[in-house]
Short mmCIF file of C-alpha atoms in Angstrom, two decimals:
data_model
loop_
_atom_site.label_atom_id
_atom_site.label_comp_id
_atom_site.label_asym_id
_atom_site.label_seq_id
_atom_site.Cartn_x
_atom_site.Cartn_y
_atom_site.Cartn_z
CA MET A 1 -8.64 38.34 -15.35
CA LYS A 2 -10.72 37.21 -12.60
CA ALA A 3 -8.99 35.58 -9.51
CA ALA A 4 -10.81 32.27 -10.59
CA GLU A 5 -8.85 32.37 -13.79
CA LEU A 6 -5.66 33.14 -12.06
CA PHE A 7 -6.30 30.03 -9.70
CA VAL A 8 -6.92 27.78 -12.68
CA ARG A 9 -3.73 28.83 -14.39
CA THR A 10 -1.93 28.13 -11.09
CA LEU A 11 -3.20 24.63 -11.08
CA GLU A 12 -2.03 24.33 -14.82
CA ASN A 13 1.37 25.52 -13.81
CA GLU A 14 1.68 22.64 -11.49
CA GLY A 15 0.85 20.19 -13.99
CA VAL A 16 -2.47 19.26 -12.92
CA GLU A 17 -4.28 16.90 -15.31
CA TYR A 18 -7.58 16.17 -13.82
CA VAL A 19 -9.86 17.77 -11.24
CA PHE A 20 -12.21 15.42 -9.47
CA GLY A 21 -15.45 16.76 -7.86
CA ILE A 22 -18.96 18.20 -8.34
CA PRO A 23 -19.90 21.80 -9.28
CA GLY A 24 -21.68 24.00 -6.72
CA GLU A 25 -22.78 27.59 -6.28
CA GLU A 26 -19.72 28.77 -4.40
CA ASN A 27 -17.34 27.25 -7.18
CA LEU A 28 -19.13 28.82 -10.27
CA ASP A 29 -16.38 31.03 -11.29
CA VAL A 30 -13.77 28.42 -11.05
CA MET A 31 -16.00 25.98 -12.83
CA ASP A 32 -16.42 28.47 -15.67
CA ALA A 33 -12.74 29.15 -15.69
CA LEU A 34 -11.77 25.42 -16.11
CA LEU A 35 -13.88 25.32 -19.53
CA ASP A 36 -11.08 27.20 -21.05
CA SER A 37 -8.29 25.24 -19.58
CA SER A 38 -6.31 22.22 -20.40
CA ILE A 39 -7.34 20.46 -17.11
CA GLN A 40 -10.22 17.89 -17.50
CA PHE A 41 -12.86 18.05 -14.73
CA ILE A 42 -14.02 14.78 -13.56
CA THR A 43 -17.63 14.94 -12.35
CA THR A 44 -18.12 12.48 -9.83
CA ARG A 45 -21.45 11.33 -7.88
CA HIS A 46 -20.22 11.93 -4.40
CA GLU A 47 -17.45 14.33 -3.00
CA GLN A 48 -15.94 11.18 -1.11
CA GLY A 49 -15.57 9.36 -4.41
CA ALA A 50 -13.76 12.59 -5.62
CA ALA A 51 -11.51 12.60 -2.83
CA PHE A 52 -10.51 8.75 -3.05
CA MET A 53 -9.63 9.37 -6.67
CA ALA A 54 -7.60 12.04 -6.05
CA ASP A 55 -5.96 10.07 -3.09
CA VAL A 56 -5.22 7.00 -5.48
CA TYR A 57 -4.17 9.19 -8.43
CA GLY A 58 -1.51 10.87 -6.07
CA ARG A 59 -0.33 7.43 -4.78
CA LEU A 60 0.22 6.24 -8.41
CA THR A 61 1.76 9.54 -9.90
CA GLY A 62 3.54 10.93 -7.04
CA ARG A 63 1.83 14.34 -8.21
CA ALA A 64 -0.81 15.73 -5.90
CA GLY A 65 -4.31 14.54 -7.08
CA VAL A 66 -6.81 17.53 -7.00
CA CYS A 67 -10.43 17.27 -5.78
CA MET A 68 -13.08 20.00 -5.43
CA ALA A 69 -16.19 20.75 -3.68
CA THR A 70 -18.82 23.52 -2.78
CA LEU A 71 -18.90 24.84 0.64
CA GLY A 72 -20.69 23.14 3.80
CA PRO A 73 -21.82 19.64 2.94
CA GLY A 74 -19.83 19.30 -0.35
CA ALA A 75 -16.62 20.22 1.83
CA THR A 76 -17.48 17.80 4.69
CA ASN A 77 -18.09 14.94 2.09
CA LEU A 78 -14.40 15.43 1.29
CA ILE A 79 -13.19 14.73 4.71
CA THR A 80 -12.87 10.91 4.69
CA GLY A 81 -11.02 10.93 1.47
CA VAL A 82 -8.68 13.80 2.36
CA ALA A 83 -7.90 12.09 5.84
CA ASP A 84 -7.20 8.74 4.10
CA ALA A 85 -4.62 10.38 1.85
CA ASN A 86 -2.91 12.22 4.65
CA MET A 87 -2.69 9.42 6.82
CA ASP A 88 -1.40 6.86 4.13
CA HIS A 89 1.03 9.74 3.01
CA ALA A 90 -0.76 10.28 -0.59
CA PRO A 91 -0.16 13.81 -2.05
CA LEU A 92 -3.50 15.45 -2.49
CA VAL A 93 -4.72 19.07 -2.90
CA ALA A 94 -8.54 19.83 -1.70
CA ILE A 95 -10.38 22.66 -2.86
CA ALA A 96 -13.57 23.87 -1.44
CA GLY A 97 -15.75 27.05 -2.44
CA GLN A 98 -16.79 29.21 0.49
CA ALA A 99 -19.45 31.96 1.06
CA SER A 100 -18.47 35.30 0.67
CA THR A 101 -16.20 36.76 3.24
CA ASN A 102 -18.71 39.12 4.41
CA ARG A 103 -20.72 36.65 6.08
CA LEU A 104 -18.02 34.38 7.36
CA HIS A 105 -17.94 36.15 10.74
CA LYS A 106 -21.45 34.91 11.71
CA GLU A 107 -24.08 32.33 11.73
CA SER A 108 -24.93 31.98 7.93
CA HIS A 109 -26.43 29.70 5.48
CA GLN A 110 -24.24 26.43 4.83
CA VAL A 111 -21.32 28.23 6.35
CA LEU A 112 -18.58 26.24 8.40
CA ASN A 113 -15.09 27.26 9.19
CA LEU A 114 -13.63 24.87 6.57
CA GLU A 115 -9.89 26.02 7.11
CA ALA A 116 -10.23 25.04 10.80
CA MET A 117 -12.19 21.88 10.04
CA PHE A 118 -9.64 20.40 7.51
CA LEU A 119 -6.48 21.67 9.69
CA PRO A 120 -6.43 18.38 11.90
CA ILE A 121 -6.37 16.08 8.72
CA THR A 122 -4.10 18.06 6.51
CA LYS A 123 -0.22 19.08 6.51
CA TYR A 124 -1.54 22.62 5.61
CA SER A 125 -4.94 24.23 5.47
CA THR A 126 -5.71 27.79 4.35
CA ARG A 127 -8.24 30.30 3.01
CA ILE A 128 -7.69 32.58 0.27
CA VAL A 129 -8.53 36.17 1.71
CA SER A 130 -7.38 38.38 -1.57
CA PRO A 131 -6.49 37.50 -5.04
CA GLU A 132 -3.05 38.52 -4.64
CA VAL A 133 -2.00 35.56 -2.60
CA ILE A 134 -3.45 32.81 -4.79
CA PRO A 135 0.04 32.26 -6.45
CA GLU A 136 1.63 31.80 -3.08
CA ILE A 137 -1.07 29.59 -1.72
CA VAL A 138 -1.23 27.17 -4.63
CA ARG A 139 2.13 26.77 -4.78
CA LYS A 140 2.66 26.13 -1.21
CA ALA A 141 -0.14 23.68 -1.12
CA PHE A 142 1.48 21.37 -3.71
CA LYS A 143 4.97 21.86 -2.59
CA VAL A 144 3.89 20.80 0.95
CA ALA A 145 1.54 18.10 -0.42
CA GLN A 146 4.39 16.60 -2.73
CA THR A 147 7.31 16.87 -0.15
CA GLU A 148 7.85 14.01 2.29
CA LYS A 149 6.15 12.80 3.93
CA THR A 150 3.73 13.58 1.40
CA GLY A 151 0.03 14.06 2.27
CA ALA A 152 -2.96 16.26 1.99
CA CYS A 153 -3.44 20.12 1.84
CA PHE A 154 -6.49 22.18 1.79
CA ILE A 155 -7.56 25.63 0.24
CA GLU A 156 -10.71 27.34 0.93
CA PHE A 157 -11.74 29.61 -1.48
CA PRO A 158 -14.80 32.40 -0.91
CA GLU A 159 -16.88 33.04 -3.94
CA ASN A 160 -16.49 37.02 -3.70
CA ILE A 161 -12.53 36.46 -3.94
CA ALA A 162 -13.02 34.31 -6.99
CA GLU A 163 -14.76 37.19 -8.68
CA MET A 164 -12.28 39.74 -8.23
CA GLU A 165 -10.20 41.21 -10.88
CA ILE A 166 -6.19 40.49 -10.68
CA ASP A 167 -3.17 40.78 -12.91
CA ASP A 168 -0.68 38.24 -11.92
CA VAL A 169 1.16 34.97 -12.91
CA PRO A 170 1.66 31.67 -11.11
CA LEU A 171 5.14 31.10 -9.14
CA ARG A 172 7.74 29.10 -10.77
CA VAL A 173 7.40 25.40 -9.92
CA LYS A 174 10.54 23.97 -7.87
CA HIS A 175 10.21 20.51 -6.42
CA ALA A 176 11.85 20.00 -3.13
CA THR A 177 14.65 17.25 -3.08
CA PRO A 178 15.79 15.19 -0.12
CA PRO A 179 19.05 16.15 1.33
CA GLU A 180 22.02 13.89 1.04
CA PRO A 181 22.48 11.49 4.07
CA ALA A 182 25.33 12.53 6.59
CA ALA A 183 28.53 10.64 5.65
CA GLU A 184 29.37 9.76 9.28
CA HIS A 185 25.66 8.18 9.62
CA ILE A 186 26.57 6.35 6.35
CA GLU A 187 29.74 4.97 8.02
CA ARG A 188 27.94 4.19 11.33
CA ALA A 189 25.02 2.28 9.75
CA ALA A 190 27.60 0.27 7.58
CA GLU A 191 29.40 -0.73 10.86
CA LEU A 192 26.27 -1.69 12.65
CA ILE A 193 25.01 -3.92 9.89
CA SER A 194 28.44 -5.43 9.24
CA ASN A 195 28.49 -6.59 12.74
CA ALA A 196 25.12 -7.75 13.10
CA GLU A 197 24.40 -11.56 13.63
CA ASN A 198 20.92 -11.71 12.23
CA PRO A 199 19.96 -8.47 10.56
CA ILE A 200 16.56 -7.90 8.81
CA ILE A 201 15.00 -5.47 6.73
CA LEU A 202 11.45 -3.97 7.22
CA ALA A 203 10.37 -1.91 4.16
CA GLY A 204 7.66 0.48 4.12
CA ASN A 205 5.61 2.67 1.46
CA GLY A 206 8.14 5.43 1.83
CA VAL A 207 10.43 3.35 -0.47
CA ILE A 208 7.98 3.34 -3.14
CA ARG A 209 7.27 7.22 -2.81
CA ALA A 210 10.91 7.55 -3.18
CA HIS A 211 11.16 5.40 -6.41
CA ALA A 212 13.78 3.59 -4.44
CA ALA A 213 12.52 -0.09 -4.86
CA LYS A 214 15.61 -1.15 -7.39
CA ALA A 215 17.88 0.38 -4.72
CA LEU A 216 16.44 -1.72 -1.89
CA THR A 217 16.24 -4.86 -3.85
CA ASP A 218 19.80 -4.22 -4.78
CA PHE A 219 21.10 -3.63 -1.21
CA ALA A 220 19.05 -6.88 0.10
CA GLU A 221 20.53 -8.94 -2.78
CA LYS A 222 24.34 -7.51 -2.15
CA LEU A 223 24.23 -7.76 1.41
CA GLY A 224 22.34 -11.04 1.91
CA ILE A 225 19.64 -9.53 4.18
CA PRO A 226 15.99 -10.78 3.93
CA VAL A 227 13.11 -8.08 3.33
CA ALA A 228 9.73 -8.09 4.94
CA ASN A 229 7.47 -5.36 3.55
CA THR A 230 4.35 -3.70 5.06
CA PHE A 231 0.89 -4.28 3.17
CA MET A 232 1.44 -0.65 1.66
CA ALA A 233 4.87 -1.74 0.06
CA LYS A 234 3.69 -4.72 -1.53
CA GLY A 235 6.06 -5.31 -4.74
CA VAL A 236 8.75 -2.99 -3.37
CA ILE A 237 11.00 -6.16 -3.78
CA PRO A 238 9.61 -8.81 -6.13
CA PHE A 239 7.97 -11.57 -4.25
CA GLY A 240 10.01 -14.14 -6.36
CA HIS A 241 13.19 -12.82 -5.11
CA PRO A 242 15.21 -14.82 -2.75
CA MET A 243 15.44 -11.95 -0.20
CA SER A 244 11.91 -11.56 -0.05
CA LEU A 245 10.10 -12.74 3.17
CA GLY A 246 6.52 -11.57 1.98
CA SER A 247 4.02 -9.00 3.59
CA VAL A 248 3.76 -8.66 7.36
CA GLY A 249 1.16 -7.18 9.51
CA LEU A 250 -1.90 -9.49 9.64
CA GLN A 251 -1.50 -11.22 12.94
CA SER A 252 0.69 -11.38 15.88
CA ASN A 253 2.94 -14.46 14.90
CA ASP A 254 4.42 -12.45 12.04
CA TYR A 255 6.97 -11.13 14.76
CA VAL A 256 8.35 -14.74 15.32
CA ASN A 257 7.50 -16.37 11.67
CA THR A 258 9.17 -13.45 9.78
CA GLY A 259 12.35 -13.42 11.87
CA PHE A 260 11.88 -10.09 13.94
CA ALA A 261 12.11 -12.27 17.09
CA ASN A 262 15.51 -13.68 16.19
CA ALA A 263 16.79 -10.40 14.64
CA ASP A 264 19.47 -8.28 16.60
CA VAL A 265 19.72 -5.20 13.94
CA ILE A 266 16.22 -4.18 12.14
CA ILE A 267 16.74 -1.85 9.30
CA CYS A 268 13.52 0.15 8.98
CA ILE A 269 13.54 1.80 5.34
CA GLY A 270 10.81 4.03 4.26
CA TYR A 271 8.87 2.87 7.25
CA ASP A 272 5.59 4.62 8.31
CA MET A 273 4.45 3.96 11.66
CA VAL A 274 0.78 3.98 10.60
CA GLU A 275 1.31 0.77 8.19
CA TYR A 276 2.55 -1.82 11.09
CA HIS A 277 2.94 -0.44 14.61
CA PRO A 278 6.32 -1.29 16.13
CA TYR A 279 4.85 -2.88 19.31
CA LEU A 280 3.97 -5.50 17.01
CA TRP A 281 7.29 -6.40 15.61
CA HIS A 282 9.45 -5.01 18.44
CA PRO A 283 7.70 -5.90 21.72
CA SER A 284 10.88 -6.49 23.38
CA ARG A 285 12.19 -2.91 22.90
CA ASP A 286 15.65 -4.29 23.11
CA ARG A 287 16.87 -4.52 19.51
CA THR A 288 19.06 -2.11 17.27
CA LEU A 289 16.97 -0.10 15.05
CA ILE A 290 18.35 1.72 12.25
CA HIS A 291 15.87 4.26 10.47
CA ILE A 292 16.57 5.07 6.83
CA ASP A 293 14.24 7.47 5.44
CA SER A 294 13.79 10.75 3.71
CA THR A 295 12.64 12.28 7.04
CA HIS A 296 13.35 11.77 10.65
CA ALA A 297 11.78 9.01 12.86
CA GLU A 298 8.45 9.37 14.70
CA VAL A 299 8.74 9.22 18.44
CA ASP A 300 7.56 6.01 19.86
CA GLY A 301 8.43 4.01 22.95
CA TYR A 302 8.69 0.78 20.73
CA TYR A 303 10.57 2.57 17.96
CA SER A 304 13.97 3.78 19.80
CA VAL A 305 16.14 4.43 17.01
CA VAL A 306 20.02 3.89 17.57
CA LEU A 307 20.86 5.54 14.39
CA GLY A 308 18.66 7.60 11.77
CA VAL A 309 20.17 7.93 8.18
CA VAL A 310 18.10 10.68 6.87
CA GLY A 311 18.01 11.92 3.04
CA ASN A 312 17.65 10.50 -0.40
CA ILE A 313 16.94 6.96 0.22
CA THR A 314 18.53 5.55 -2.91
CA HIS A 315 21.73 7.52 -2.05
CA SER A 316 21.48 6.06 1.32
CA LEU A 317 21.32 2.49 0.55
CA ASN A 318 24.02 2.65 -2.40
CA ARG A 319 26.43 4.28 0.02
CA ILE A 320 25.77 1.97 2.97
CA ALA A 321 26.01 -1.12 0.58
CA ALA A 322 29.53 0.03 -0.69
CA LEU A 323 30.83 0.15 3.02
CA THR A 324 29.24 -2.87 4.42
CA THR A 325 30.35 -6.61 4.82
CA PRO A 326 27.92 -9.01 3.10
CA HIS A 327 25.98 -11.60 5.15
CA GLU A 328 25.93 -15.18 4.15
CA GLY A 329 22.84 -17.49 4.28
CA LYS A 330 20.72 -15.21 6.49
CA ALA A 331 17.62 -15.34 4.65
CA MET A 332 14.61 -16.48 6.79
CA ARG A 333 12.10 -17.67 4.56
CA THR A 334 9.58 -19.38 6.91
CA LEU A 335 6.80 -16.88 6.21
CA ARG A 336 7.41 -16.88 2.44
CA ASP A 337 7.60 -20.53 2.11
CA SER A 338 4.40 -21.01 4.17
CA LEU A 339 2.51 -18.72 1.93
CA ILE A 340 3.83 -20.30 -1.18
CA THR A 341 2.55 -23.76 0.31
CA GLU A 342 -0.96 -22.38 1.03
CA MET A 343 -1.31 -20.51 -2.28
CA ASN A 344 -0.49 -23.71 -4.13
CA GLN A 345 -2.61 -25.81 -1.85
CA HIS A 346 -5.66 -24.01 -2.98
CA ARG A 347 -4.96 -23.38 -6.83
CA ARG A 348 -7.18 -26.41 -7.76
CA ASP A 349 -9.75 -26.13 -5.18
CA THR A 350 -13.37 -26.57 -6.45
CA GLU A 351 -15.64 -26.01 -3.37
CA PHE A 352 -18.40 -23.49 -3.57
CA PRO A 353 -18.53 -20.54 -2.32
CA VAL A 354 -15.00 -19.89 -3.49
CA LYS A 355 -12.33 -19.72 -0.72
CA PRO A 356 -10.52 -16.63 -0.41
CA GLN A 357 -7.28 -18.52 -1.52
CA LYS A 358 -8.57 -19.61 -4.63
CA ILE A 359 -10.06 -16.16 -5.64
CA ILE A 360 -6.58 -14.74 -5.17
CA TRP A 361 -4.89 -17.59 -6.86
CA ASP A 362 -7.18 -17.02 -9.92
CA LEU A 363 -7.13 -13.32 -9.91
CA ARG A 364 -2.99 -13.51 -9.95
CA THR A 365 -3.20 -15.98 -12.79
CA ALA A 366 -5.51 -13.77 -15.07
CA MET A 367 -3.77 -10.46 -14.45
CA HIS A 368 -0.30 -9.45 -15.92
CA LEU A 369 2.26 -8.47 -13.31
CA GLU A 370 1.94 -5.00 -14.15
CA ASP A 371 -1.81 -4.69 -13.92
CA ILE A 372 -3.13 -2.84 -10.99
CA VAL A 373 -5.54 -3.75 -8.04
CA ILE A 374 -6.92 -1.46 -5.73
CA CYS A 375 -8.01 -3.13 -2.59
CA ASP A 376 -10.96 -1.91 -0.28
CA VAL A 377 -11.06 -2.44 3.47
CA GLY A 378 -12.50 -5.60 5.00
CA ALA A 379 -11.76 -9.43 5.36
CA HIS A 380 -10.80 -9.67 1.69
CA LYS A 381 -8.10 -7.02 2.61
CA MET A 382 -6.42 -9.56 5.08
CA TRP A 383 -6.25 -12.05 2.56
CA MET A 384 -5.16 -9.92 -0.43
CA SER A 385 -2.33 -8.00 1.54
CA ARG A 386 -1.05 -11.46 2.54
CA MET A 387 -1.39 -13.68 -0.28
CA PHE A 388 -1.59 -11.68 -3.35
CA ARG A 389 1.83 -11.75 -5.01
CA CYS A 390 3.11 -8.65 -6.36
CA GLU A 391 6.58 -8.51 -8.42
CA TYR A 392 6.20 -4.46 -8.88
CA PRO A 393 5.69 -1.70 -6.51
CA ASN A 394 2.39 -0.05 -6.82
CA THR A 395 0.47 -2.79 -8.47
CA CYS A 396 -1.65 -3.44 -5.28
CA ILE A 397 -2.79 -0.33 -3.74
CA ILE A 398 -3.95 -0.79 0.01
CA SER A 399 -5.48 1.85 2.35
CA ASN A 400 -3.77 0.67 5.66
CA GLY A 401 -2.92 3.82 7.60
CA PHE A 402 -6.34 5.27 7.91
CA ALA A 403 -7.82 1.95 6.26
CA SER A 404 -11.09 3.47 4.88
CA MET A 405 -13.77 1.42 3.20
CA GLY A 406 -15.13 2.43 0.17
CA ILE A 407 -11.97 3.64 -1.64
CA ALA A 408 -11.78 0.44 -4.29
CA VAL A 409 -14.31 1.75 -6.89
CA PRO A 410 -13.53 5.36 -6.97
CA GLY A 411 -9.83 4.38 -6.58
CA ALA A 412 -9.60 2.11 -9.73
CA ILE A 413 -11.33 4.79 -11.73
CA ALA A 414 -8.40 7.03 -10.93
CA ALA A 415 -5.84 4.18 -11.54
CA LYS A 416 -7.10 3.83 -14.98
CA LEU A 417 -6.85 7.54 -15.69
CA ALA A 418 -3.18 7.46 -14.21
CA HIS A 419 -2.34 4.42 -16.18
CA PRO A 420 -4.60 3.75 -19.25
CA GLU A 421 -2.35 1.15 -20.59
CA ARG A 422 -2.94 -1.26 -17.76
CA LYS A 423 -5.76 -3.24 -16.59
CA VAL A 424 -7.31 -2.18 -13.33
CA VAL A 425 -9.35 -4.18 -10.76
CA ALA A 426 -11.19 -3.05 -7.90
CA VAL A 427 -11.06 -5.98 -5.20
CA THR A 428 -13.94 -5.07 -2.65
CA GLY A 429 -16.06 -6.60 -0.14
CA ASP A 430 -19.94 -6.40 -0.64
CA ALA A 431 -20.17 -3.51 2.09
CA GLY A 432 -17.25 -1.37 0.87
CA PHE A 433 -18.70 -1.63 -2.74
CA LEU A 434 -22.01 -0.26 -1.83
CA MET A 435 -20.46 2.81 0.02
CA ASN A 436 -19.24 4.41 -3.55
CA SER A 437 -20.77 2.05 -6.00
CA GLN A 438 -22.57 4.98 -7.56
CA GLU A 439 -19.06 5.97 -9.30
CA ILE A 440 -19.91 3.16 -11.73
CA GLU A 441 -21.98 5.74 -13.52
CA THR A 442 -18.89 8.04 -13.66
CA ALA A 443 -16.81 5.21 -15.19
CA MET A 444 -19.45 4.58 -17.80
CA ARG A 445 -19.87 8.09 -18.93
CA LEU A 446 -16.08 8.36 -19.27
CA ASN A 447 -15.79 5.19 -20.97
CA ILE A 448 -13.28 3.88 -18.42
CA ALA A 449 -12.90 0.02 -18.39
CA ILE A 450 -12.25 -1.48 -14.95
CA VAL A 451 -13.06 -4.75 -13.37
CA ILE A 452 -14.93 -4.93 -9.75
CA LEU A 453 -14.48 -8.08 -7.93
CA ILE A 454 -17.00 -8.21 -5.29
CA TRP A 455 -16.33 -10.72 -2.43
CA ASN A 456 -19.93 -11.25 -1.34
CA ASP A 457 -20.72 -12.72 2.09
CA ALA A 458 -23.76 -10.57 3.11
CA SER A 459 -21.82 -9.41 6.15
CA TYR A 460 -19.26 -6.85 7.57
CA GLY A 461 -16.82 -9.95 7.49
CA LEU A 462 -13.89 -8.48 9.11
CA ILE A 463 -15.90 -7.56 12.24
CA GLU A 464 -17.71 -10.87 12.22
CA TRP A 465 -14.25 -12.65 12.15
CA LYS A 466 -13.04 -10.55 15.08
CA GLN A 467 -16.35 -11.03 17.06
CA GLN A 468 -16.30 -14.70 16.72
CA ASN A 469 -12.69 -14.89 17.35
CA GLN A 470 -13.13 -12.82 20.70
CA PHE A 471 -16.73 -13.62 21.97
CA GLY A 472 -17.77 -16.81 20.10
CA ARG A 473 -20.85 -14.99 18.55
CA THR A 474 -21.68 -12.21 16.20
CA SER A 475 -23.38 -8.71 16.75
CA ASN A 476 -25.24 -6.87 14.10
CA VAL A 477 -23.14 -7.51 11.12
CA LYS A 478 -25.57 -9.30 8.63
CA PHE A 479 -27.19 -7.39 6.00
CA GLY A 480 -29.08 -7.98 2.62
CA ASN A 481 -27.49 -7.09 -0.92
CA PRO A 482 -29.38 -6.01 -4.12
CA ASP A 483 -28.83 -8.20 -7.17
CA PHE A 484 -25.46 -7.01 -8.09
CA VAL A 485 -25.67 -8.43 -11.59
CA GLN A 486 -28.95 -6.35 -12.42
CA TYR A 487 -27.31 -3.28 -10.38
CA ALA A 488 -24.46 -3.35 -12.74
CA GLN A 489 -26.83 -3.73 -15.79
CA SER A 490 -28.84 -0.82 -14.59
CA PHE A 491 -25.91 1.52 -15.12
CA GLY A 492 -25.13 -0.01 -18.55
CA ALA A 493 -22.33 -2.13 -17.18
CA THR A 494 -21.73 -5.72 -17.38
CA GLY A 495 -22.82 -7.87 -14.52
CA VAL A 496 -21.63 -11.39 -13.87
CA ARG A 497 -22.43 -14.03 -11.08
CA VAL A 498 -19.96 -16.57 -10.28
CA ASN A 499 -22.06 -19.80 -9.86
CA LYS A 500 -19.28 -22.55 -9.65
CA THR A 501 -15.70 -22.29 -8.56
CA GLU A 502 -14.48 -23.69 -11.80
CA ASP A 503 -15.87 -20.63 -13.96
CA LEU A 504 -14.05 -17.87 -11.89
CA ILE A 505 -10.89 -17.92 -13.96
CA THR A 506 -12.74 -17.75 -17.15
CA VAL A 507 -15.14 -14.84 -15.89
CA LEU A 508 -11.98 -12.85 -14.75
CA LYS A 509 -10.23 -13.27 -17.94
CA GLU A 510 -13.31 -12.09 -19.98
CA ALA A 511 -13.81 -9.18 -17.92
CA LEU A 512 -10.18 -8.11 -18.13
CA ASP A 513 -10.36 -8.17 -21.88
CA SER A 514 -13.82 -6.28 -21.92
CA ASN A 515 -13.78 -2.33 -22.83
CA THR A 516 -16.49 -1.55 -20.22
CA VAL A 517 -17.03 -1.81 -16.65
CA THR A 518 -17.52 -5.50 -15.48
CA VAL A 519 -19.12 -6.36 -11.76
CA ILE A 520 -18.26 -9.86 -10.85
CA ASP A 521 -20.39 -11.04 -7.93
CA CYS A 522 -18.35 -13.80 -6.32
CA PRO A 523 -19.84 -15.71 -3.37
CA VAL A 524 -16.83 -16.23 -0.79
CA ASP A 525 -16.43 -18.93 1.89
CA TYR A 526 -15.32 -16.86 5.03
CA ARG A 527 -15.13 -19.95 7.08
CA GLU A 528 -11.54 -19.85 6.00
CA ASN A 529 -11.16 -16.86 8.31
CA LEU A 530 -11.33 -18.48 11.68
CA LYS A 531 -9.10 -21.33 10.12
CA LEU A 532 -6.28 -18.63 9.77
CA THR A 533 -6.71 -17.45 12.95
CA GLU A 534 -6.29 -20.61 14.55
CA SER A 535 -3.29 -21.50 12.64
CA LEU A 536 -1.42 -17.99 12.97
CA GLY A 537 -2.52 -16.37 16.06
CA GLN A 538 -4.76 -13.24 16.66
CA LEU A 539 -5.21 -10.71 14.20
CA THR A 540 -3.58 -7.34 14.80
CA GLN A 541 -5.30 -3.94 15.62
CA GLN A 542 -3.75 -2.71 12.32
CA THR A 543 -6.52 -4.27 10.47
CA GLU A 544 -9.53 -2.23 11.40
CA ARG A 545 -11.63 -0.31 8.99
#
């Protein structure tokens, strides 16, 4: 068989269902081999869209999403989505065609050293230099991508190698499992937590990746310890649970309002530093930090861990809980109660344009609890991260490590492919929407029904928010928009404009019940942004694009 055919067989061997990408000259043999494969190639309209689809597919399934491009500009267009997956710890394998190896040593048409280019933004980047190494390279790429901390890997595949003959088979797939936590560390953690006066838990996305959400909830409930979650860990403990404090990371006062300021022991579980930097919740650098995760702690001056319990997170939590004395009446619910008050305060608001709080209330009301929101980056992300209630993990996907605009529309397509039984909504600003709105055609071509809810303010709203807050004036953030209703209709999709606040809930419900793509143009009143800043304090630097 050709090396390209063996390559496709190795992808099948890894359980790949979809490859997202764009055909090109240097991946012709792989594209032809895919025609005889069980793998479905999803032709996208931009390689960045393909990478974001693979990114979100990986987040939701725990299996590496796969994206593919040709050499040169095709490969460079993958970079933002690949970097997003790697920094947000989503398993992804990116593949790019390359020129023949006999011209890689010199200046040549469209040739870049892709292996070197992807090296800083992946866990593993390599070039296939002979057909014989294909089974090892593909197995390693998937193993590394799917092993904690999960992330992105890259394979460069020169076209002359893809054409060569080879007689080989894929390697056996064996998934890596986290080690068992050390018994002495379990005992020491139980001792520290039992003796704590005011313990608090900071839960991160690693808990979701480890499928340890139930173990975390049971741990918090049994020991009476409240849980604050990062934006990327929304739903890791149900918002309605008595031990849930809500999501933290929006503004500086989270440190005080959530209870970190009064905590003597902070238990960080599945916490990734890119989600919410420790200088924001541990400025004093004097608390007892316990790190419970599948990998060792990152080194940081504000994250000086007294004890690391490294291994299977579920086993760690269950074993610590069995040895720990429960705490009584320690739930700090200031932040959660204030969120509930604010949510309820705007549920019947009728002012127009629509307030962010009202949009979120109606969206949460219209959606089932297990439906999925893919949130783009911008001012709307701040509101969604803080106020959109989640009862289940992975029901609100937020890019907050790399925090890249443009993820919502392609991400929603991937979410629907991963979970066709659920409704999926892309929540996006008007700026982020137009960065990858061309993927509406991809959804329409594949008959993928999603809802795209645009918060329309004709501005880079988050930057405007920060400019007003810091300088009292704005700089070059305003722009014009097309008619989003006509724009949607030009793809054959449904377009709806919200003209009064009272119509929003009906529009949302009808869109969710539709069997096609529905784009909702919803004018938003971002005057609420500065009011929020005044009441809560300065925005953190974790909110940038």
